[in-house]
PDB file of C-alpha atoms in Angstrom:
ATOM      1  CA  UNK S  45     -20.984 -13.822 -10.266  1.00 96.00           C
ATOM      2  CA  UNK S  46     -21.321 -14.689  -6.541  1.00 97.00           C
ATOM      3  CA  UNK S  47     -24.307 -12.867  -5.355  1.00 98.00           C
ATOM      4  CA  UNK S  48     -24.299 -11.857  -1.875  1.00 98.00           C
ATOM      5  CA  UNK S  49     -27.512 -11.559   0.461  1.00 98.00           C
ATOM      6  CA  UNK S  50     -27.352  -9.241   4.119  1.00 98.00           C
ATOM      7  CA  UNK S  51     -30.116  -9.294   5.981  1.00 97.00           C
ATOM      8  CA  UNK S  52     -31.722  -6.867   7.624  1.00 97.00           C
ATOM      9  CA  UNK S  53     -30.634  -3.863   5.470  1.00 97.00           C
ATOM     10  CA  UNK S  54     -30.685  -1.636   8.833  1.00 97.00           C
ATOM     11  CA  UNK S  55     -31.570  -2.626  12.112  1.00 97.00           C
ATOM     12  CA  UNK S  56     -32.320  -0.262  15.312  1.00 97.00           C
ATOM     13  CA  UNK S  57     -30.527  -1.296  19.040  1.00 97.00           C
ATOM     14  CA  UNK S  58     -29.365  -0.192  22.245  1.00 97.00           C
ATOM     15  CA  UNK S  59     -25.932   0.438  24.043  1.00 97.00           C
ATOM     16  CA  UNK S  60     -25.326  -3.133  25.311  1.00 97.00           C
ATOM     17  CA  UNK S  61     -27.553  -5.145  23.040  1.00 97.00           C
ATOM     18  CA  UNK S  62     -26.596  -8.125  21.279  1.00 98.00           C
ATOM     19  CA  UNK S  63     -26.871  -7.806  17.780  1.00 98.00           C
ATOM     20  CA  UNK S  64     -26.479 -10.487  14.534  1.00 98.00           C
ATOM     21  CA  UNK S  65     -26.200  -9.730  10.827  1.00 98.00           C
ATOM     22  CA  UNK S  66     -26.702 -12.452   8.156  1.00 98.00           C
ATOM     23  CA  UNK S  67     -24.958 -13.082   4.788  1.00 98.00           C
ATOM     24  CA  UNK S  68     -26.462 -15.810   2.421  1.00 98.00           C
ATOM     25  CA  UNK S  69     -23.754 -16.403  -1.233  1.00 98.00           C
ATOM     26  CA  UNK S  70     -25.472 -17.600  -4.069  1.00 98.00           C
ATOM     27  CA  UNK S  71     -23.752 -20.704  -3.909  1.00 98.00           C
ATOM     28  CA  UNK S  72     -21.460 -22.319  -1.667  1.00 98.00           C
ATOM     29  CA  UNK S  73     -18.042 -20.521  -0.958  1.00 97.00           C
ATOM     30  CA  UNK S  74     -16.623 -22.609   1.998  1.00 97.00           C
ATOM     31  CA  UNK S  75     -15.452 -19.834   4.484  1.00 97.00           C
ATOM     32  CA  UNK S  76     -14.117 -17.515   2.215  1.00 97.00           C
ATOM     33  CA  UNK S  77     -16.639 -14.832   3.964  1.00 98.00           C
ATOM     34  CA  UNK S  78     -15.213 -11.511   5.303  1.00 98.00           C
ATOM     35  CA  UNK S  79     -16.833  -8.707   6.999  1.00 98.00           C
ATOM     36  CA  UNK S  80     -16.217  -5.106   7.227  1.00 98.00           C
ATOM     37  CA  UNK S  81     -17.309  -1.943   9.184  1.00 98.00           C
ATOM     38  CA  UNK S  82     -17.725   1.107   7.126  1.00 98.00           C
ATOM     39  CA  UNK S  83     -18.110   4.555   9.440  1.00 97.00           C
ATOM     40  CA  UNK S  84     -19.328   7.820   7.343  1.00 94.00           C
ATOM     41  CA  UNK S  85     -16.643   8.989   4.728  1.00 94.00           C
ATOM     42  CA  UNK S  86     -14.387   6.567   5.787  1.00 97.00           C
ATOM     43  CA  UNK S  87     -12.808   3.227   3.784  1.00 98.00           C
ATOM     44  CA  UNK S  88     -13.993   0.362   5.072  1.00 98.00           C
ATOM     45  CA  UNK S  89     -11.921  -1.919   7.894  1.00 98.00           C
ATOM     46  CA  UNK S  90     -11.730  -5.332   7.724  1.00 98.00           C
ATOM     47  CA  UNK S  91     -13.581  -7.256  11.100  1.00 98.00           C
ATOM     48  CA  UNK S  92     -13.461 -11.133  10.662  1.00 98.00           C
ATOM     49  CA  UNK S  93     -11.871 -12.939   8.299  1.00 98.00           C
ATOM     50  CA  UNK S  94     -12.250 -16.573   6.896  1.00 97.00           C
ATOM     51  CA  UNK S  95     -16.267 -16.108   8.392  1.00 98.00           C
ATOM     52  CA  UNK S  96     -14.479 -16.710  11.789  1.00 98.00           C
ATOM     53  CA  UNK S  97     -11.249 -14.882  12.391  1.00 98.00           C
ATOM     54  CA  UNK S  98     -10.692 -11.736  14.609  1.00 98.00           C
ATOM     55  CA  UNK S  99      -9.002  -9.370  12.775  1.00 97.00           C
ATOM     56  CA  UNK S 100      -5.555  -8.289  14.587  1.00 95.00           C
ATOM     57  CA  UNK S 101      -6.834  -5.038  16.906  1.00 96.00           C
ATOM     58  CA  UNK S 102     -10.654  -5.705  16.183  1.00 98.00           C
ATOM     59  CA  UNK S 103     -12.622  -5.844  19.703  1.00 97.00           C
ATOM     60  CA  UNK S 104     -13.496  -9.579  21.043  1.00 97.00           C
ATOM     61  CA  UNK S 105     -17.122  -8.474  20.939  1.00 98.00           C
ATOM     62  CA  UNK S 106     -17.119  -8.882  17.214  1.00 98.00           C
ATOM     63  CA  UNK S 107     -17.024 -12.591  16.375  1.00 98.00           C
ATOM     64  CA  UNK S 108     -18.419 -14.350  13.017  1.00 98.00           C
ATOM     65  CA  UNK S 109     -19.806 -18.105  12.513  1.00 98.00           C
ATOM     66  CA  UNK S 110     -21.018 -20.004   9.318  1.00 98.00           C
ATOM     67  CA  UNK S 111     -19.841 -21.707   6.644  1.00 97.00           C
ATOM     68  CA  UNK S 112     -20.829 -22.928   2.877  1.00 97.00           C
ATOM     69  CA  UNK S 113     -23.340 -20.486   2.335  1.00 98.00           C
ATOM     70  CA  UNK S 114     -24.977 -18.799   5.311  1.00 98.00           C
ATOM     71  CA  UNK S 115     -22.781 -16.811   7.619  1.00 98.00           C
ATOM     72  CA  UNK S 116     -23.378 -13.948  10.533  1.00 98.00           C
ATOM     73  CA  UNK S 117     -21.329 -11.540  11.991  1.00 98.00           C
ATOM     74  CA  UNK S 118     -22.337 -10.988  15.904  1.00 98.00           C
ATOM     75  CA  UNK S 119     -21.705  -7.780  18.359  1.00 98.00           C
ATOM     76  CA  UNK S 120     -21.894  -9.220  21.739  1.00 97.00           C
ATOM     77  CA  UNK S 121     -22.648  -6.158  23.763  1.00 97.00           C
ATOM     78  CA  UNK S 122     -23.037  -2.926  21.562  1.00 97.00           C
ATOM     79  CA  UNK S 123     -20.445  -0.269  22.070  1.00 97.00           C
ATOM     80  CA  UNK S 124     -21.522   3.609  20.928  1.00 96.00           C
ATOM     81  CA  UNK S 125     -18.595   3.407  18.404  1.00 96.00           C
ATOM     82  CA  UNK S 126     -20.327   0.558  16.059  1.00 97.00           C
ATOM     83  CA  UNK S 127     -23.110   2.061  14.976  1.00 97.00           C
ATOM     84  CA  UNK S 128     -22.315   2.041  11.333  1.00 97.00           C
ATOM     85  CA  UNK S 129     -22.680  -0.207   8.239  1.00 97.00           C
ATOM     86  CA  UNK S 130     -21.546  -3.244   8.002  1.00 98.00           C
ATOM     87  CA  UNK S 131     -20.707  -5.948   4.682  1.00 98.00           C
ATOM     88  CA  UNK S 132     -19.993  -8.818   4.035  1.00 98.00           C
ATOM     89  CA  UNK S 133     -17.682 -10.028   0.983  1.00 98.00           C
ATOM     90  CA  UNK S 134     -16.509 -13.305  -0.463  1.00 98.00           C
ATOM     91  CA  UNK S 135     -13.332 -14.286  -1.354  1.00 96.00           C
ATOM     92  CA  UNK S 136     -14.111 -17.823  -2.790  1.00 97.00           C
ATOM     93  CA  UNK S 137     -13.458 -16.725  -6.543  1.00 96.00           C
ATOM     94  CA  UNK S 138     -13.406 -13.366  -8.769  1.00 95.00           C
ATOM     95  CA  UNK S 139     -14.882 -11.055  -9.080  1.00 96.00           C
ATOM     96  CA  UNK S 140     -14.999 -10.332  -5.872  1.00 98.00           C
ATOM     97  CA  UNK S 141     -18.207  -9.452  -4.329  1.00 98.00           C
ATOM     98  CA  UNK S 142     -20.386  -7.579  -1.780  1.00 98.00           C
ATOM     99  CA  UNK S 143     -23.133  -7.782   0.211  1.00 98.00           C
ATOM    100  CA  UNK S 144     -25.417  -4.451   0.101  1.00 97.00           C
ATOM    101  CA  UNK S 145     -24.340  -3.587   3.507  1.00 97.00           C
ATOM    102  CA  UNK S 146     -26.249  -3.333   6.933  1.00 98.00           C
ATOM    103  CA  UNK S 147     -26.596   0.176   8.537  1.00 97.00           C
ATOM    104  CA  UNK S 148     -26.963  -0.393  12.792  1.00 98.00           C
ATOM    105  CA  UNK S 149     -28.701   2.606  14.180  1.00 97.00           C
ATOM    106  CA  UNK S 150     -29.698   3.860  17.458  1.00 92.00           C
ATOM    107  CA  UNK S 151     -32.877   2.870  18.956  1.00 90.00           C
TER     108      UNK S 151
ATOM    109  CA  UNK V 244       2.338  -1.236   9.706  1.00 92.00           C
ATOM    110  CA  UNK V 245       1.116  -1.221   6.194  1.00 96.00           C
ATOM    111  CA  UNK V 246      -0.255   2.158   4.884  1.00 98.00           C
ATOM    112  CA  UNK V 247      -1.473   2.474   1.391  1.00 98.00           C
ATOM    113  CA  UNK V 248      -1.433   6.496  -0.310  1.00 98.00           C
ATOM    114  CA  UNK V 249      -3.602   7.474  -2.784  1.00 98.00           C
ATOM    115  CA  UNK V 250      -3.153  10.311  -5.551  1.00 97.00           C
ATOM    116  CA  UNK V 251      -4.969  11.346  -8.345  1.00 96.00           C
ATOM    117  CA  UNK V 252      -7.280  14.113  -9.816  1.00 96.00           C
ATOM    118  CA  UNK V 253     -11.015  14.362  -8.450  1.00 95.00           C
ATOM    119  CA  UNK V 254     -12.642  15.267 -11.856  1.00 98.00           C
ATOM    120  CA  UNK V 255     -12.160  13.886 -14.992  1.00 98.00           C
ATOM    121  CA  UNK V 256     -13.932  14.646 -18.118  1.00 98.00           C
ATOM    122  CA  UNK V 257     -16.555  12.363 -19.492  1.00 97.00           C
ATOM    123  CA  UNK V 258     -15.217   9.867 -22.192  1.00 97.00           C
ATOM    124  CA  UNK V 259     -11.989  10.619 -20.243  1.00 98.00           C
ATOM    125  CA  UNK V 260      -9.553   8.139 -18.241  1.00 98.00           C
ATOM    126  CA  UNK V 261      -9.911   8.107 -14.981  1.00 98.00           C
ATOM    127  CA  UNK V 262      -6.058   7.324 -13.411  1.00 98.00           C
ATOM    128  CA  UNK V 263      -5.793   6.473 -10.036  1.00 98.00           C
ATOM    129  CA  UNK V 264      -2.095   5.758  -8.553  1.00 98.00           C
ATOM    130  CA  UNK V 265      -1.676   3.789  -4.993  1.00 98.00           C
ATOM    131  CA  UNK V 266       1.554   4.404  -2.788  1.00 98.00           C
ATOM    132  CA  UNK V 267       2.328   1.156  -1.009  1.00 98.00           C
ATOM    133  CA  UNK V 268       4.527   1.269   2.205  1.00 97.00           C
ATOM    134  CA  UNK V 269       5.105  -0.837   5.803  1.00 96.00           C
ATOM    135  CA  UNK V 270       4.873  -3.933   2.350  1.00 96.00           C
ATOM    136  CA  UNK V 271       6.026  -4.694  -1.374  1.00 95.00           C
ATOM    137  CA  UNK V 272       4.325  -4.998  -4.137  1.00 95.00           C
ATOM    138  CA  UNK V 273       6.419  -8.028  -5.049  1.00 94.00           C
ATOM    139  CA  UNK V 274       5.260  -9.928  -1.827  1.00 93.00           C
ATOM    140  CA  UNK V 275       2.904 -12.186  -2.149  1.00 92.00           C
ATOM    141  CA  UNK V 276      -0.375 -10.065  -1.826  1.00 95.00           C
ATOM    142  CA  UNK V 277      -2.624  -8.889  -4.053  1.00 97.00           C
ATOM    143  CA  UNK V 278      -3.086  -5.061  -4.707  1.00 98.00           C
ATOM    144  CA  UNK V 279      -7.356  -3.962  -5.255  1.00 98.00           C
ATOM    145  CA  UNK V 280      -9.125  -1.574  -6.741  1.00 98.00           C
ATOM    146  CA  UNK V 281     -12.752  -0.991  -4.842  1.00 98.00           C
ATOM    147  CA  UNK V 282     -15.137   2.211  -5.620  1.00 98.00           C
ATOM    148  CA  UNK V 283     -18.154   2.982  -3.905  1.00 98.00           C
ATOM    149  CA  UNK V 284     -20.962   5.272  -6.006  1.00 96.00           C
ATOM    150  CA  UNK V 285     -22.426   8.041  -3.726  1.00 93.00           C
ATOM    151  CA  UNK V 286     -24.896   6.410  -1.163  1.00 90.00           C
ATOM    152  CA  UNK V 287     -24.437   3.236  -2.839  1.00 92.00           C
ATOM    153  CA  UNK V 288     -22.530   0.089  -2.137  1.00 93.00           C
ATOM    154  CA  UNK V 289     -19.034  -0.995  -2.602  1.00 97.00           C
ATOM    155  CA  UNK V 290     -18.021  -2.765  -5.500  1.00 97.00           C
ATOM    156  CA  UNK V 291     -15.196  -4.735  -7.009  1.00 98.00           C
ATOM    157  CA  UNK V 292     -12.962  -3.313  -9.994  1.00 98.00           C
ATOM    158  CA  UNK V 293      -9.613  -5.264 -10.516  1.00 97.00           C
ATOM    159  CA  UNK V 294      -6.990  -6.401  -9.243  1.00 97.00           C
ATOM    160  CA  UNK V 295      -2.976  -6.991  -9.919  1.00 97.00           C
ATOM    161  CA  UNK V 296      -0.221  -9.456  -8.204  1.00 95.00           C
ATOM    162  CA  UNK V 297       3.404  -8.661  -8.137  1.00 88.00           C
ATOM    163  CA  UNK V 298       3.851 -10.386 -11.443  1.00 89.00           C
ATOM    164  CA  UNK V 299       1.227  -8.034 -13.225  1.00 90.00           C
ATOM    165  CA  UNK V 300      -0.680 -10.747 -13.071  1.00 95.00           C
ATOM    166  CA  UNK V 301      -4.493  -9.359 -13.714  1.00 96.00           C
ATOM    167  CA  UNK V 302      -8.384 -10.269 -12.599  1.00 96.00           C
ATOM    168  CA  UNK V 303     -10.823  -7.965 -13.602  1.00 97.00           C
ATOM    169  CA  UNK V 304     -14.275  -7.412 -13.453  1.00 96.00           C
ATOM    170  CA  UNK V 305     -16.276  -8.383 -16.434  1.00 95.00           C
ATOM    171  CA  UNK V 306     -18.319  -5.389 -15.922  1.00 94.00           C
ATOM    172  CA  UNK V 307     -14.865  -3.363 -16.825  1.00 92.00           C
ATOM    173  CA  UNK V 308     -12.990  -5.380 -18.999  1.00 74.00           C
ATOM    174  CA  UNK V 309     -12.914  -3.539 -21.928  1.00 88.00           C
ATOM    175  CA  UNK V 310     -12.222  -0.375 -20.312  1.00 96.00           C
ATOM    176  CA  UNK V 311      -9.964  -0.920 -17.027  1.00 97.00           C
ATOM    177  CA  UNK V 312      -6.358  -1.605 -16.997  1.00 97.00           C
ATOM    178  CA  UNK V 313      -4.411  -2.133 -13.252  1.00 97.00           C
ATOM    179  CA  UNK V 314      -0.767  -1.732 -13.600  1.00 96.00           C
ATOM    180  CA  UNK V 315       2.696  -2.560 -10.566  1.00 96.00           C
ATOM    181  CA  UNK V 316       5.348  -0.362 -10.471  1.00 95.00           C
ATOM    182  CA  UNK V 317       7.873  -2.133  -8.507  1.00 95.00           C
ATOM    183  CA  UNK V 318      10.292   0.690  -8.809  1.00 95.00           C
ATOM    184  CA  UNK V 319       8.118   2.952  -6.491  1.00 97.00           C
ATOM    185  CA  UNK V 320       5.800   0.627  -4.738  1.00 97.00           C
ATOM    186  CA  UNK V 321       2.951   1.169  -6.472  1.00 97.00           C
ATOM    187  CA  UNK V 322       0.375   0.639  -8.788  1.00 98.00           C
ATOM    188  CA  UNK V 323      -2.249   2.474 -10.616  1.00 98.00           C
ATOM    189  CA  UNK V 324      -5.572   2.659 -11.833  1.00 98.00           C
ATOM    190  CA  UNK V 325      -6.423   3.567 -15.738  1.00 98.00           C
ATOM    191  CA  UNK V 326     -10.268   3.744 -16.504  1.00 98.00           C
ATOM    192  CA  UNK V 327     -10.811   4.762 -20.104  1.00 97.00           C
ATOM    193  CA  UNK V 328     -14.405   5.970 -21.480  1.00 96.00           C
ATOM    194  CA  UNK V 329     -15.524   7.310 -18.529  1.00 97.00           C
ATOM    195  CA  UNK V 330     -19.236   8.519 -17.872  1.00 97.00           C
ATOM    196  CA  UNK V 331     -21.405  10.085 -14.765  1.00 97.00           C
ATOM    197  CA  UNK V 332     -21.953   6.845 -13.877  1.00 96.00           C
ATOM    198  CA  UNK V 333     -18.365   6.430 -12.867  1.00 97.00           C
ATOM    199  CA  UNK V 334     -18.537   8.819 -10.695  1.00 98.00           C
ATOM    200  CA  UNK V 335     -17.539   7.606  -6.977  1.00 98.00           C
ATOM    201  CA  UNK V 336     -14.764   7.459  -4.175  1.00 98.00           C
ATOM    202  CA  UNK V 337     -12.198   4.719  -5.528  1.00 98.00           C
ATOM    203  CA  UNK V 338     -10.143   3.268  -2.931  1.00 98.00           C
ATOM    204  CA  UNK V 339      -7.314   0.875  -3.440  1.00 98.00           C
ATOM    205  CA  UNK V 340      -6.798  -2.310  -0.933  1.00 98.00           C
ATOM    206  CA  UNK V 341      -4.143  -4.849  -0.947  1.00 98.00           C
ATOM    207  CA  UNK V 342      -5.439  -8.614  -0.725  1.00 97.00           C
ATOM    208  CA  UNK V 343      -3.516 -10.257   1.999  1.00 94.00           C
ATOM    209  CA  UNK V 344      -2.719 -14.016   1.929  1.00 91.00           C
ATOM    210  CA  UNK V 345      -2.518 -14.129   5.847  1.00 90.00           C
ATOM    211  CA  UNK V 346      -5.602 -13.048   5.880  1.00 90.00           C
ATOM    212  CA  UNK V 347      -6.975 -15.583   3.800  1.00 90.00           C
ATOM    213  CA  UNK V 348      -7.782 -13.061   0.507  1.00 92.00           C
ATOM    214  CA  UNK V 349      -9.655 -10.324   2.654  1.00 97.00           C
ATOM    215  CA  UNK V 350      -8.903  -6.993   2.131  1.00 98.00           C
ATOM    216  CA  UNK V 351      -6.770  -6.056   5.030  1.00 97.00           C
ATOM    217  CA  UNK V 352      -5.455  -2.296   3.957  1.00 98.00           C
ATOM    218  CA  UNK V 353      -7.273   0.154   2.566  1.00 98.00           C
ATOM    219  CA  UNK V 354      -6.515   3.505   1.398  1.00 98.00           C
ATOM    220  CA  UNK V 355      -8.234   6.697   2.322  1.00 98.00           C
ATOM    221  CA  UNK V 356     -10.106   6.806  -0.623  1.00 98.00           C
ATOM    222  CA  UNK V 357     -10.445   9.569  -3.465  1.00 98.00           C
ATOM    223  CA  UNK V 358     -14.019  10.787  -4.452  1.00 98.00           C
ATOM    224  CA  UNK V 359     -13.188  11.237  -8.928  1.00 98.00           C
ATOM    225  CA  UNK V 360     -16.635  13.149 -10.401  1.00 98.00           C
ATOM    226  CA  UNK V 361     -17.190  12.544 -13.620  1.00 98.00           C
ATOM    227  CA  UNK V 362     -18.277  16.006 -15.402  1.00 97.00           C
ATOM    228  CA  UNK V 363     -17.731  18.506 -18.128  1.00 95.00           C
TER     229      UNK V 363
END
């Protein structure tokens, strides 16, 4: 299986801030990355797409970069809304996997 | 827009099966995409059970294989979950998702979950 790596596990910011989660796979998986938001009791949405594609509806302040194995989701200017958890999954073969999510708080 | 319904009971009896059905509408389940099963322990993160195409076509995940069965019902737009052999550690909200190929094989639509405890 495709292990994947977030980094940090939680993070503390501002209103405003700029903010950037990591993903490392195991192994290579092109730019089959996606990542999700996850709010309390709630499924999980789908952000980016193929490491770098907005979602239809998602905000323009969520973009994602990277490719092979290291990838990063940014939030260019934090709204109150997004602080939540975040994954990553690939999508390169099955099974399908997940990162062990990153949980934005308030500073 | 695509919506996808969940139904199902919340407990389920250890060494039970744990069935899980998935209304699909605003899409098929003969279309291209690929229809997901996801659960998520409590506190814990979210990980990958199976999945079914339009043909009932199958991938599963090793760590289910011998229990886990994903089924289409064209007829009604659905498809279900069957988890046989169930324990506490099953125990979790399961939520379906449909793979989308425009989306390059993320997981576009999501149900709204169901939380299934395992107990006696």
């Amino acid at each position: 299986d495709i292990q994947m790596t977030q980094s940090p596990s939680s993070l503390s910011a501002s209103v405003g801030d700029r903010v950037t989660i990591s993903c490392r796979a195991s192994q290579g998986i092109s730019s089959y990355l996606n990542w999700y938001q996850q709010k309390p009791g709630k499924a999980p949405e789908l952000l980016i797409y193929a490491a770098s594609s907005l979602q239809s509806g998602v905000p323009s302040r969520f973009s994602g970069s990277g490719s092979g194995s290291d990838f990063t989701l940014t939030i260019s200017s934090l709204q109150p809304e997004d602080f939540t958890t975040y994954y990553c999954q690939q999508s390169y073969t099955t099974p399908w996997t997940f990162g062990q999510g990153t949980k934005v708080e308030i500073k | 827009q695509v919506q996808l319904q969940q139904s199902g009971p919340g407990l389920v009896k250890p060494s039970g099966t744990l069935s899980l059905t998935c209304a699909v509408s605003g899409d098929s389940v003969s279309s291209a995409n690929w229809w997901n099963w996801i659960r998520q322990p409590p506190g814990k993160d979210l990980e990958w059970i199976g999945e079914v195409s339009h043909s009932g076509n199958t991938n599963y995940n090793p760590s289910f294989k011998s229990r886990l069965s994903i089924s289409v019902d064209k007829s009604k737009n659905e498809f279900s979950l069957n988890l046989s052999s169930v324990t506490a550690a099953d125990t979790a909200v399961y939520y379906c998702a449909r793979l989308g190929v425009h989306s390059d094989y993320a997981l576009d639509f999501w149900g709204q979950g169901t939380l299934v405890t395992v107990s006696s």
